[in-house]
Each structure stands twice: as C-alpha cells, then as structure tokens.
mmCIF file of C-alpha atoms and ligand atoms in Angstrom:
data_model
loop_
_atom_site.group_PDB
_atom_site.id
_atom_site.type_symbol
_atom_site.label_atom_id
_atom_site.label_comp_id
_atom_site.label_asym_id
_atom_site.label_seq_id
_atom_site.Cartn_x
_atom_site.Cartn_y
_atom_site.Cartn_z
ATOM 1 C CA UNK A 1 59.763 10.558 93.292
ATOM 2 C CA UNK A 2 56.362 12.970 93.714
ATOM 3 C CA UNK A 3 52.996 12.567 92.332
ATOM 4 C CA UNK A 4 50.779 15.446 91.868
ATOM 5 C CA UNK A 5 47.385 15.771 90.726
ATOM 6 C CA UNK A 6 45.701 18.685 89.055
ATOM 7 C CA UNK A 7 41.744 19.098 89.240
ATOM 8 C CA UNK A 8 41.036 22.741 89.175
ATOM 9 C CA UNK A 9 38.892 22.951 86.178
ATOM 10 C CA UNK A 10 37.804 20.344 83.677
ATOM 11 C CA UNK A 11 41.233 18.215 83.297
ATOM 12 C CA UNK A 12 41.651 15.578 85.359
ATOM 13 C CA UNK A 13 45.523 15.027 85.730
ATOM 14 C CA UNK A 14 48.490 13.091 87.433
ATOM 15 C CA UNK A 15 52.112 13.067 86.943
ATOM 16 C CA UNK A 16 55.281 11.616 88.454
ATOM 17 C CA UNK A 17 58.173 13.983 88.568
ATOM 18 C CA UNK A 18 61.756 12.829 89.584
ATOM 19 C CA UNK A 19 64.535 14.994 89.509
ATOM 20 C CA UNK A 20 62.925 17.713 87.437
ATOM 21 C CA UNK A 21 62.231 15.199 85.013
ATOM 22 C CA UNK A 22 58.623 14.236 83.795
ATOM 23 C CA UNK A 23 58.289 10.627 83.903
ATOM 24 C CA UNK A 24 54.620 10.080 83.339
ATOM 25 C CA UNK A 25 51.794 12.794 82.562
ATOM 26 C CA UNK A 26 48.304 11.857 82.168
ATOM 27 C CA UNK A 27 45.428 13.784 81.730
ATOM 28 C CA UNK A 28 41.596 13.547 80.769
ATOM 29 C CA UNK A 29 39.930 15.940 79.458
ATOM 30 C CA UNK A 30 36.372 16.870 80.069
ATOM 31 C CA UNK A 31 35.874 18.768 77.079
ATOM 32 C CA UNK A 32 33.203 16.615 75.215
ATOM 33 C CA UNK A 33 31.228 16.520 78.338
ATOM 34 C CA UNK A 34 31.236 19.903 78.701
ATOM 35 C CA UNK A 35 30.729 21.036 74.916
ATOM 36 C CA UNK A 36 27.113 20.079 75.244
ATOM 37 C CA UNK A 37 26.653 22.819 77.717
ATOM 38 C CA UNK A 38 28.799 25.451 75.895
ATOM 39 C CA UNK A 39 31.149 25.883 79.162
ATOM 40 C CA UNK A 40 32.100 24.088 81.991
ATOM 41 C CA UNK A 41 29.468 23.009 85.002
ATOM 42 C CA UNK A 42 31.040 22.477 88.238
ATOM 43 C CA UNK A 43 28.917 19.960 89.604
ATOM 44 C CA UNK A 44 29.377 17.783 86.206
ATOM 45 C CA UNK A 45 33.267 18.409 86.473
ATOM 46 C CA UNK A 46 33.856 18.057 90.042
ATOM 47 C CA UNK A 47 31.893 14.475 89.601
ATOM 48 C CA UNK A 48 33.938 13.708 86.909
ATOM 49 C CA UNK A 49 37.014 14.090 88.987
ATOM 50 C CA UNK A 50 36.149 11.321 91.109
ATOM 51 C CA UNK A 51 35.210 8.850 88.446
ATOM 52 C CA UNK A 52 38.601 9.588 87.040
ATOM 53 C CA UNK A 53 41.061 10.248 89.703
ATOM 54 C CA UNK A 54 41.866 7.199 90.585
ATOM 55 C CA UNK A 55 42.609 5.320 86.753
ATOM 56 C CA UNK A 56 44.365 8.360 85.899
ATOM 57 C CA UNK A 57 46.688 8.496 89.019
ATOM 58 C CA UNK A 58 46.858 4.197 88.502
ATOM 59 C CA UNK A 59 47.656 5.314 84.826
ATOM 60 C CA UNK A 60 50.449 8.019 86.035
ATOM 61 C CA UNK A 61 52.317 5.325 88.472
ATOM 62 C CA UNK A 62 52.409 2.430 86.013
ATOM 63 C CA UNK A 63 53.608 4.668 83.038
ATOM 64 C CA UNK A 64 56.379 5.817 85.270
ATOM 65 C CA UNK A 65 57.042 1.968 86.258
ATOM 66 C CA UNK A 66 56.408 2.894 89.767
ATOM 67 C CA UNK A 67 54.317 2.318 93.133
ATOM 68 C CA UNK A 68 52.916 4.332 95.394
ATOM 69 C CA UNK A 69 55.072 2.906 98.148
ATOM 70 C CA UNK A 70 57.816 4.486 95.907
ATOM 71 C CA UNK A 71 56.551 7.852 96.147
ATOM 72 C CA UNK A 72 58.460 10.640 98.075
ATOM 73 C CA UNK A 73 56.025 13.208 98.288
ATOM 74 C CA UNK A 74 52.372 14.246 97.086
ATOM 75 C CA UNK A 75 51.428 17.502 95.367
ATOM 76 C CA UNK A 76 47.936 18.811 94.270
ATOM 77 C CA UNK A 77 46.614 21.947 93.059
ATOM 78 C CA UNK A 78 45.188 23.844 95.811
ATOM 79 C CA UNK A 79 43.792 26.961 94.005
ATOM 80 C CA UNK A 80 42.233 28.780 92.478
ATOM 81 C CA UNK A 81 39.836 27.207 89.987
ATOM 82 C CA UNK A 82 36.336 25.485 90.551
ATOM 83 C CA UNK A 83 35.815 24.768 94.308
ATOM 84 C CA UNK A 84 34.120 21.189 94.155
ATOM 85 C CA UNK A 85 36.793 20.660 91.549
ATOM 86 C CA UNK A 86 39.995 21.488 93.351
ATOM 87 C CA UNK A 87 38.511 19.734 96.674
ATOM 88 C CA UNK A 88 38.189 16.390 94.936
ATOM 89 C CA UNK A 89 42.029 16.093 94.008
ATOM 90 C CA UNK A 90 43.423 18.035 96.635
ATOM 91 C CA UNK A 91 41.938 16.115 99.353
ATOM 92 C CA UNK A 92 42.921 12.657 97.933
ATOM 93 C CA UNK A 93 46.490 13.882 97.363
ATOM 94 C CA UNK A 94 46.450 14.353 101.519
ATOM 95 C CA UNK A 95 44.503 11.258 102.129
ATOM 96 C CA UNK A 96 47.433 9.554 100.078
ATOM 97 C CA UNK A 97 50.179 11.324 101.615
ATOM 98 C CA UNK A 98 48.668 10.542 104.981
ATOM 99 C CA UNK A 99 48.267 7.031 104.014
ATOM 100 C CA UNK A 100 51.836 7.129 102.787
ATOM 101 C CA UNK A 101 53.455 8.864 106.003
ATOM 102 C CA UNK A 102 54.867 11.502 103.102
ATOM 103 C CA UNK A 103 54.988 14.961 102.770
ATOM 104 C CA UNK A 104 52.438 17.308 100.889
ATOM 105 C CA UNK A 105 52.063 20.297 99.018
ATOM 106 C CA UNK A 106 49.090 22.271 98.196
ATOM 107 C CA UNK A 107 50.636 24.345 94.935
ATOM 108 C CA UNK A 108 49.011 27.729 93.596
ATOM 109 C CA UNK A 109 47.785 26.945 89.596
ATOM 110 C CA UNK A 110 49.253 30.151 88.355
ATOM 111 C CA UNK A 111 52.818 29.640 89.686
ATOM 112 C CA UNK A 112 52.849 26.196 88.154
ATOM 113 C CA UNK A 113 51.930 27.672 84.721
ATOM 114 C CA UNK A 114 54.124 30.611 85.358
ATOM 115 C CA UNK A 115 57.417 27.860 85.436
ATOM 116 C CA UNK A 116 56.034 25.862 82.963
ATOM 117 C CA UNK A 117 58.216 27.600 80.036
ATOM 118 C CA UNK A 118 61.314 26.036 81.477
ATOM 119 C CA UNK A 119 60.465 22.672 81.069
ATOM 120 C CA UNK A 120 60.891 21.034 77.603
ATOM 121 C CA UNK A 121 62.360 18.382 75.413
ATOM 122 C CA UNK A 122 61.561 14.548 75.140
ATOM 123 C CA UNK A 123 61.282 13.257 77.402
ATOM 124 C CA UNK A 124 59.958 16.500 79.231
ATOM 125 C CA UNK A 125 62.638 18.191 81.906
ATOM 126 C CA UNK A 126 62.720 21.468 83.713
ATOM 127 C CA UNK A 127 65.902 23.433 83.302
ATOM 128 C CA UNK A 128 66.121 26.126 85.511
ATOM 129 C CA UNK A 129 69.894 26.074 85.255
ATOM 130 C CA UNK A 130 68.897 28.472 82.388
ATOM 131 C CA UNK A 131 66.522 30.733 83.962
ATOM 132 C CA UNK A 132 66.727 34.304 84.006
ATOM 133 C CA UNK A 133 64.090 36.813 85.112
ATOM 134 C CA UNK A 134 61.432 37.723 82.946
ATOM 135 C CA UNK A 135 57.483 39.203 81.666
ATOM 136 C CA UNK A 136 55.461 36.136 82.016
ATOM 137 C CA UNK A 137 52.099 35.373 79.948
ATOM 138 C CA UNK A 138 49.776 33.690 81.480
ATOM 139 C CA UNK A 139 46.661 32.867 79.093
ATOM 140 C CA UNK A 140 44.241 30.471 79.397
ATOM 141 C CA UNK A 141 40.190 30.661 79.816
ATOM 142 C CA UNK A 142 40.204 31.986 83.205
ATOM 143 C CA UNK A 143 42.755 34.337 83.654
ATOM 144 C CA UNK A 144 45.161 36.524 81.588
ATOM 145 C CA UNK A 145 47.910 37.907 83.192
ATOM 146 C CA UNK A 146 51.568 39.864 83.201
ATOM 147 C CA UNK A 147 53.674 38.763 85.516
ATOM 148 C CA UNK A 148 56.905 40.162 86.516
ATOM 149 C CA UNK A 149 59.418 36.784 87.338
ATOM 150 C CA UNK A 150 62.063 38.701 89.851
ATOM 151 C CA UNK A 151 63.645 35.286 90.357
ATOM 152 C CA UNK A 152 62.884 31.708 90.617
ATOM 153 C CA UNK A 153 59.879 31.780 92.747
ATOM 154 C CA UNK A 154 59.581 35.115 93.345
ATOM 155 C CA UNK A 155 56.932 37.363 91.123
ATOM 156 C CA UNK A 156 54.550 40.162 90.630
ATOM 157 C CA UNK A 157 51.544 40.616 89.102
ATOM 158 C CA UNK A 158 51.300 43.854 87.022
ATOM 159 C CA UNK A 159 48.349 43.236 85.188
ATOM 160 C CA UNK A 160 45.458 41.568 84.684
ATOM 161 C CA UNK A 161 42.481 41.322 82.909
ATOM 162 C CA UNK A 162 39.296 43.722 83.789
ATOM 163 C CA UNK A 163 36.595 41.663 82.726
ATOM 164 C CA UNK A 164 37.001 38.364 80.185
ATOM 165 C CA UNK A 165 39.989 36.238 80.001
ATOM 166 C CA UNK A 166 41.321 35.823 76.493
ATOM 167 C CA UNK A 167 40.506 32.411 76.264
ATOM 168 C CA UNK A 168 37.111 33.199 77.184
ATOM 169 C CA UNK A 169 37.080 35.873 74.693
ATOM 170 C CA UNK A 170 37.695 33.103 72.020
ATOM 171 C CA UNK A 171 35.207 30.904 73.396
ATOM 172 C CA UNK A 172 32.484 33.724 73.590
ATOM 173 C CA UNK A 173 33.159 35.142 70.217
ATOM 174 C CA UNK A 174 33.216 31.495 68.554
ATOM 175 C CA UNK A 175 29.771 30.457 70.287
ATOM 176 C CA UNK A 176 28.626 33.876 68.472
ATOM 177 C CA UNK A 177 30.334 32.891 65.263
ATOM 178 C CA UNK A 178 28.476 29.290 65.769
ATOM 179 C CA UNK A 179 31.502 27.217 66.807
ATOM 180 C CA UNK A 180 31.358 24.677 69.485
ATOM 181 C CA UNK A 181 32.806 24.975 72.923
ATOM 182 C CA UNK A 182 35.830 25.004 73.497
ATOM 183 C CA UNK A 183 36.162 27.494 70.024
ATOM 184 C CA UNK A 184 39.840 29.009 70.907
ATOM 185 C CA UNK A 185 41.120 26.052 68.957
ATOM 186 C CA UNK A 186 38.996 26.216 66.313
ATOM 187 C CA UNK A 187 39.235 29.571 65.385
ATOM 188 C CA UNK A 188 43.110 28.683 65.303
ATOM 189 C CA UNK A 189 42.071 26.449 62.782
ATOM 190 C CA UNK A 190 39.680 28.434 60.951
ATOM 191 C CA UNK A 191 41.896 31.363 61.043
ATOM 192 C CA UNK A 192 44.730 30.066 59.056
ATOM 193 C CA UNK A 193 42.895 29.837 55.729
ATOM 194 C CA UNK A 194 41.449 33.528 56.366
ATOM 195 C CA UNK A 195 42.477 36.982 55.767
ATOM 196 C CA UNK A 196 43.132 38.750 59.353
ATOM 197 C CA UNK A 197 42.971 42.362 57.212
ATOM 198 C CA UNK A 198 39.094 41.577 56.392
ATOM 199 C CA UNK A 199 37.190 43.020 59.400
ATOM 200 C CA UNK A 200 38.752 45.647 61.412
ATOM 201 C CA UNK A 201 38.012 44.768 64.928
ATOM 202 C CA UNK A 202 39.233 46.942 68.242
ATOM 203 C CA UNK A 203 42.017 46.031 70.556
ATOM 204 C CA UNK A 204 40.990 47.091 73.744
ATOM 205 C CA UNK A 205 43.434 48.891 76.063
ATOM 206 C CA UNK A 206 46.228 47.915 73.674
ATOM 207 C CA UNK A 207 48.051 51.680 74.264
ATOM 208 C CA UNK A 208 46.742 51.915 77.834
ATOM 209 C CA UNK A 209 49.975 52.784 80.272
ATOM 210 C CA UNK A 210 48.647 50.079 82.835
ATOM 211 C CA UNK A 211 49.694 46.323 82.108
ATOM 212 C CA UNK A 212 45.603 45.155 82.812
ATOM 213 C CA UNK A 213 43.902 43.686 79.771
ATOM 214 C CA UNK A 214 40.063 43.941 78.793
ATOM 215 C CA UNK A 215 38.226 41.797 76.142
ATOM 216 C CA UNK A 216 34.341 41.971 76.795
ATOM 217 C CA UNK A 217 34.571 45.328 74.641
ATOM 218 C CA UNK A 218 35.866 43.459 71.563
ATOM 219 C CA UNK A 219 33.425 40.243 72.426
ATOM 220 C CA UNK A 220 30.720 42.979 72.126
ATOM 221 C CA UNK A 221 31.684 44.494 68.725
ATOM 222 C CA UNK A 222 31.907 40.948 67.477
ATOM 223 C CA UNK A 223 28.372 40.380 68.552
ATOM 224 C CA UNK A 224 27.051 43.382 66.785
ATOM 225 C CA UNK A 225 28.780 42.902 63.903
ATOM 226 C CA UNK A 226 27.349 39.310 63.500
ATOM 227 C CA UNK A 227 24.115 40.483 63.919
ATOM 228 C CA UNK A 228 24.247 43.147 61.288
ATOM 229 C CA UNK A 229 25.903 40.921 58.771
ATOM 230 C CA UNK A 230 24.180 37.407 59.373
ATOM 231 C CA UNK A 231 24.678 35.917 55.924
ATOM 232 C CA UNK A 232 28.541 35.978 56.386
ATOM 233 C CA UNK A 233 28.322 32.859 58.708
ATOM 234 C CA UNK A 234 26.987 30.832 55.592
ATOM 235 C CA UNK A 235 30.087 31.050 53.801
ATOM 236 C CA UNK A 236 33.434 29.494 54.747
ATOM 237 C CA UNK A 237 35.509 31.922 53.700
ATOM 238 C CA UNK A 238 33.732 34.793 55.443
ATOM 239 C CA UNK A 239 33.814 32.642 58.625
ATOM 240 C CA UNK A 240 37.601 32.157 58.257
ATOM 241 C CA UNK A 241 37.868 35.937 57.639
ATOM 242 C CA UNK A 242 35.876 36.582 61.047
ATOM 243 C CA UNK A 243 38.129 34.280 62.877
ATOM 244 C CA UNK A 244 41.504 35.496 61.430
ATOM 245 C CA UNK A 245 40.530 39.022 62.188
ATOM 246 C CA UNK A 246 39.292 38.399 65.612
ATOM 247 C CA UNK A 247 42.284 35.817 66.602
ATOM 248 C CA UNK A 248 44.564 38.875 65.547
ATOM 249 C CA UNK A 249 42.683 41.564 67.414
ATOM 250 C CA UNK A 250 43.061 39.125 70.861
ATOM 251 C CA UNK A 251 47.087 38.309 69.515
ATOM 252 C CA UNK A 252 47.833 42.128 69.029
ATOM 253 C CA UNK A 253 47.008 42.848 72.279
ATOM 254 C CA UNK A 254 48.756 40.125 74.033
ATOM 255 C CA UNK A 255 52.042 40.399 72.157
ATOM 256 C CA UNK A 256 52.205 44.367 72.306
ATOM 257 C CA UNK A 257 51.749 44.155 76.119
ATOM 258 C CA UNK A 258 53.717 41.836 76.826
ATOM 259 C CA UNK A 259 56.882 43.185 75.469
ATOM 260 C CA UNK A 260 55.968 47.005 76.318
ATOM 261 C CA UNK A 261 56.509 45.615 79.851
ATOM 262 C CA UNK A 262 59.926 43.815 79.290
ATOM 263 C CA UNK A 263 60.870 46.687 77.534
ATOM 264 C CA UNK A 264 60.155 49.330 80.343
ATOM 265 C CA UNK A 265 61.368 46.783 82.896
ATOM 266 C CA UNK A 266 64.419 46.201 81.118
ATOM 267 C CA UNK A 267 64.163 42.787 80.932
ATOM 268 C CA UNK A 268 65.571 40.738 78.290
ATOM 269 C CA UNK A 269 63.473 37.123 78.493
ATOM 270 C CA UNK A 270 59.483 36.639 77.595
ATOM 271 C CA UNK A 271 57.723 33.602 78.791
ATOM 272 C CA UNK A 272 54.200 32.743 78.094
ATOM 273 C CA UNK A 273 52.072 29.761 79.234
ATOM 274 C CA UNK A 274 48.529 28.671 79.583
ATOM 275 C CA UNK A 275 46.029 27.265 77.277
ATOM 276 C CA UNK A 276 45.992 30.036 74.658
ATOM 277 C CA UNK A 277 49.740 29.767 74.495
ATOM 278 C CA UNK A 278 48.639 26.819 72.135
ATOM 279 C CA UNK A 279 47.358 29.384 69.394
ATOM 280 C CA UNK A 280 49.755 29.149 66.919
ATOM 281 C CA UNK A 281 48.740 32.850 65.430
ATOM 282 C CA UNK A 282 50.266 33.964 68.974
ATOM 283 C CA UNK A 283 53.097 31.933 69.151
ATOM 284 C CA UNK A 284 54.300 33.020 65.763
ATOM 285 C CA UNK A 285 53.709 36.917 66.451
ATOM 286 C CA UNK A 286 55.001 36.619 70.044
ATOM 287 C CA UNK A 287 58.333 35.025 68.478
ATOM 288 C CA UNK A 288 58.646 37.868 65.353
ATOM 289 C CA UNK A 289 58.039 40.542 67.705
ATOM 290 C CA UNK A 290 60.589 39.354 70.590
ATOM 291 C CA UNK A 291 63.131 38.673 67.957
ATOM 292 C CA UNK A 292 62.390 42.709 66.867
ATOM 293 C CA UNK A 293 63.010 43.524 70.290
ATOM 294 C CA UNK A 294 66.030 41.226 70.992
ATOM 295 C CA UNK A 295 63.916 39.425 73.698
ATOM 296 C CA UNK A 296 64.807 35.655 74.273
ATOM 297 C CA UNK A 297 61.617 33.576 74.651
ATOM 298 C CA UNK A 298 60.167 30.644 75.572
ATOM 299 C CA UNK A 299 57.324 29.283 75.104
ATOM 300 C CA UNK A 300 55.349 26.618 77.192
ATOM 301 C CA UNK A 301 55.475 23.094 75.265
ATOM 302 C CA UNK A 302 52.298 22.415 74.228
ATOM 303 C CA UNK A 303 51.275 19.219 76.203
ATOM 304 C CA UNK A 304 52.286 22.186 79.026
ATOM 305 C CA UNK A 305 50.060 24.897 77.592
ATOM 306 C CA UNK A 306 46.186 23.376 78.742
ATOM 307 C CA UNK A 307 45.999 22.282 82.210
ATOM 308 C CA UNK A 308 48.356 19.400 83.388
ATOM 309 C CA UNK A 309 49.549 17.708 86.379
ATOM 310 C CA UNK A 310 52.915 17.418 84.773
ATOM 311 C CA UNK A 311 53.771 21.564 85.796
ATOM 312 C CA UNK A 312 52.273 21.362 89.557
ATOM 313 C CA UNK A 313 54.985 18.514 89.957
ATOM 314 C CA UNK A 314 57.731 20.329 88.723
ATOM 315 C CA UNK A 315 57.076 23.329 90.772
ATOM 316 C CA UNK A 316 56.128 21.543 93.888
ATOM 317 C CA UNK A 317 59.228 19.505 93.753
ATOM 318 C CA UNK A 318 60.920 23.063 93.066
ATOM 319 C CA UNK A 319 60.003 24.226 96.038
ATOM 320 C CA UNK A 320 61.132 21.203 98.354
ATOM 321 C CA UNK A 321 64.317 21.238 96.942
ATOM 322 C CA UNK A 322 64.479 25.054 98.026
ATOM 323 C CA UNK A 323 63.659 23.745 101.380
ATOM 324 C CA UNK A 324 60.083 25.201 101.547
ATOM 325 C CA UNK A 325 58.478 23.269 104.559
ATOM 326 C CA UNK A 326 55.223 20.865 103.661
ATOM 327 C CA UNK A 327 51.947 21.751 104.188
ATOM 328 C CA UNK A 328 49.435 20.695 106.788
ATOM 329 C CA UNK A 329 47.087 17.550 106.175
ATOM 330 C CA UNK A 330 44.070 19.148 107.219
ATOM 331 C CA UNK A 331 45.060 22.463 104.860
ATOM 332 C CA UNK A 332 42.003 23.219 102.955
ATOM 333 C CA UNK A 333 41.547 24.683 99.106
ATOM 334 C CA UNK A 334 41.608 28.319 98.394
ATOM 335 C CA UNK A 335 39.327 28.638 95.211
ATOM 336 C CA UNK A 336 40.219 32.794 94.578
ATOM 337 C CA UNK A 337 43.943 32.391 95.868
ATOM 338 C CA UNK A 338 45.855 35.488 94.743
ATOM 339 C CA UNK A 339 49.170 34.769 92.988
ATOM 340 C CA UNK A 340 50.839 37.357 94.808
ATOM 341 C CA UNK A 341 50.033 35.445 97.975
ATOM 342 C CA UNK A 342 52.431 32.878 97.298
ATOM 343 C CA UNK A 343 55.459 35.194 97.848
ATOM 344 C CA UNK A 344 54.957 35.073 101.543
ATOM 345 C CA UNK A 345 54.396 31.335 102.243
HETATM 346 O O1 KG4 B 401 44.774 26.664 80.369
HETATM 347 P P1 KG4 B 401 44.090 26.084 80.110
HETATM 348 O O2 KG4 B 401 43.431 25.092 79.559
HETATM 349 O O3 KG4 B 401 42.346 26.091 81.471
HETATM 350 C C1 KG4 B 401 42.028 26.928 81.900
HETATM 351 O O4 KG4 B 401 42.791 27.190 82.954
HETATM 352 O O5 KG4 B 401 41.277 27.736 81.782
HETATM 353 O O6 KG4 B 401 43.148 27.062 79.218
HETATM 354 C C2 KG4 B 401 41.575 26.614 78.326
HETATM 355 C C3 KG4 B 401 41.668 28.031 77.482
HETATM 356 C C4 KG4 B 401 40.351 27.747 76.635
HETATM 357 O O7 KG4 B 401 39.620 29.084 76.490
HETATM 358 C C5 KG4 B 401 40.499 27.114 75.416
HETATM 359 O O8 KG4 B 401 39.335 28.238 74.090
HETATM 360 C C6 KG4 B 401 42.015 28.003 74.866
HETATM 361 O O9 KG4 B 401 42.353 27.741 76.057
HETATM 362 N N1 KG4 B 401 42.564 27.492 73.983
HETATM 363 C C7 KG4 B 401 42.899 28.200 72.788
HETATM 364 C C8 KG4 B 401 43.793 27.284 71.967
HETATM 365 N N2 KG4 B 401 43.495 26.037 72.629
HETATM 366 C C9 KG4 B 401 43.203 26.349 73.828
HETATM 367 N N3 KG4 B 401 42.610 29.333 72.380
HETATM 368 C C10 KG4 B 401 43.132 29.757 71.478
HETATM 369 N N4 KG4 B 401 43.777 29.289 70.014
HETATM 370 C C11 KG4 B 401 44.113 27.840 70.560
HETATM 371 N N5 KG4 B 401 44.838 27.259 69.791
HETATM 372 ZN ZN1 ZN B 402 44.946 26.644 83.981
#
C-alpha cells in the first residue's frame, strides 16, 4: 500500500495505490483562488497546499479504507514545479515516511504524466503488460514535449517548447478573448459551436524538422487580430469561431508533430497526457490521425490528465517493484529537474 502526494503547482492531491490499482485519488484544485489573479500566484499556492494537505491526505486514506500504519511506502512529487509548492508535499511525505519508518520516493512530475496513459478503467488500474515503446506527447500549462519512451522507465526527450507551452497558449489567447483563467476548458467548450476555418492563424513550426514547438507567435497573432477586430468579441458566434480557429491551430501542430515523430522512429504506439489532453478536439484529431497512420493510441483518462497524485503513486510503486532504491529522507526538491536525468538515477 503506497501513499502519494502531489503539490507541484495548484492542485493538492493525495492517492493510495496498491498493486497497480488506484484505491483512492483526492484532488483539491485551487483554480478558483488563482483565477482572480489571472494565473497561479506561487505564494498563495504554497499556503493553500499547507492548509489542504492534511484533510486531502486523510480523505485519501479514508476512501481507501486504510489507516496510515498500513502504508508500506510514501511518495511525493520532487520536481519540476513551483519551489514552495513542491516543498509542502515533498517535506510532508518525508516526515510521514520518517515517522512510519517506511521507504520514501521523490518522483519526477513529467515522468508521472508519461506513464499515466497506461492507467485506465473503473476503478483505475495500471496495465503495464500492454506496454510498448511509444512516442509520448506531454501537454500541460507549463510544458509541451515529445518524448521517445524506449522501454519502461527509459525515455529520451525529442523536443519541447522553445517559448509558451500549449496550455499557456490556450490560457493567454483565451485571456485576450476575454475568458477567465484557465481558459483552456472554456475555449474547448465555446469552440464546439464554432467554425474552425473562420479565421486563419499560424501553425508555428508545424513543418520544422525538429521536434520542438513554439506557440508565442500564435498568441501574438491572436493579440493583433483581436486589437484590429474588437467588435468580434461582442458577438457570441464570432467568439465561438475565434475559439475554434485558435484551438484548431494549436491542435494541428500537436497532432502533426506527434505523428511525424512516431513515423520517423518507426514506432507503432502514441500516448498523450497532461491537462491539455482533456481537450476534445485534440483527443478527436489525434485519434483520427493515429487511425490513418496505423498507430495505436493511448490517451490518459480525463481524470488523470490534469495534475493528480494517482499518477505519481502508480509510477512510484512501479519503481519500487523494479527495485529502484528509495530516496534519502534528507533529499531536497528539484524545481528545475529535467526529465532526461531520471534515466540515470
Ligand atoms: O497538467 P495541468 O493540470 O497542469 C500543469 O502541469 O500545467 O494542465 C493545466 C493546463 C491549463 O493550461 C489548462 O488551460 C489546460 O491544461 N487545459 C485545457 C483543457 N483542460 C485543461 N486546455 C484545453 N482544453 C481543455 N479541455
Ligand atoms: Zn502536470
């Protein structure tokens, strides 16, 4: 029985995992707190994590019908993320491991996203027996990257964003359109009734041979478009068309580059995870593109796309099963930890 904590950004989460099964997963989102400021305020996030950690952990233990003394191991996100936010969950988990005299694991947040598409069903459970090498797209508010997952727990970053992340692009362009933070889910909702071909926005780096992404040019293009056509924002139909057109530009780039990388490397499987993987157009277009190209696709379940401790716990248990040593109880957080470094540890 393993308890995992996740506090890298604005979700306080705790989960209990046993034998690849998610026995409980509790997520307390701070979205409402931060939306007033148009983005995550690190100091407020850390304070809110401190307030939430004990009730969220208690709820996860109670939903799993266990008490703390039944735990065999404790894990927490070690990085990357907001330093003070990370510290709250990481240090609490270390303290609990110390008190219970159980092993402790510090987990890389993106590595947890990377394996989250292998967790599915009701109740959620990991199925690593189906694992095969894949190209993995991680798309969140902070990161956009393409990773070659060569084997279980072995991966190589092929490319990442050189400026804004895809989620950041959704959030920033949404703000220009007048939508509340985080604008990604709202653009998704409004785009449903819109015409994606109404307005033509750039698809940066879509044909670039590198696996990197860039979204700040698209954001700038939306900024000028809105400045030059302010009246559009007063008409719901135009706003929907605008959302659909922006969404389609982002999705086109993500889908085309992911499929291209899979084909170039001769892989037969594609996975996707992270908050933006909730986006319905991305799910639909990636599904269609993978079908056209004879690729198997595993999309993270919607509950596991946005930040959660279940994915952290699943990976931690996997690492323990594969005899990876537990971490020191005096280890520190790693706010800028790169995914590549996890291969060597
Ligand atoms: O993975 P996540 O919860 O946190 C980070 O690690 O950043 O991702 C949050 C991001 C936000 O930018 C949010 O706007 C975006 O995911 N997002 C979406 C959707 N749901 C969440 N973007 C587009 N469409 C959605 N349905
Ligand atoms: Zn994340």
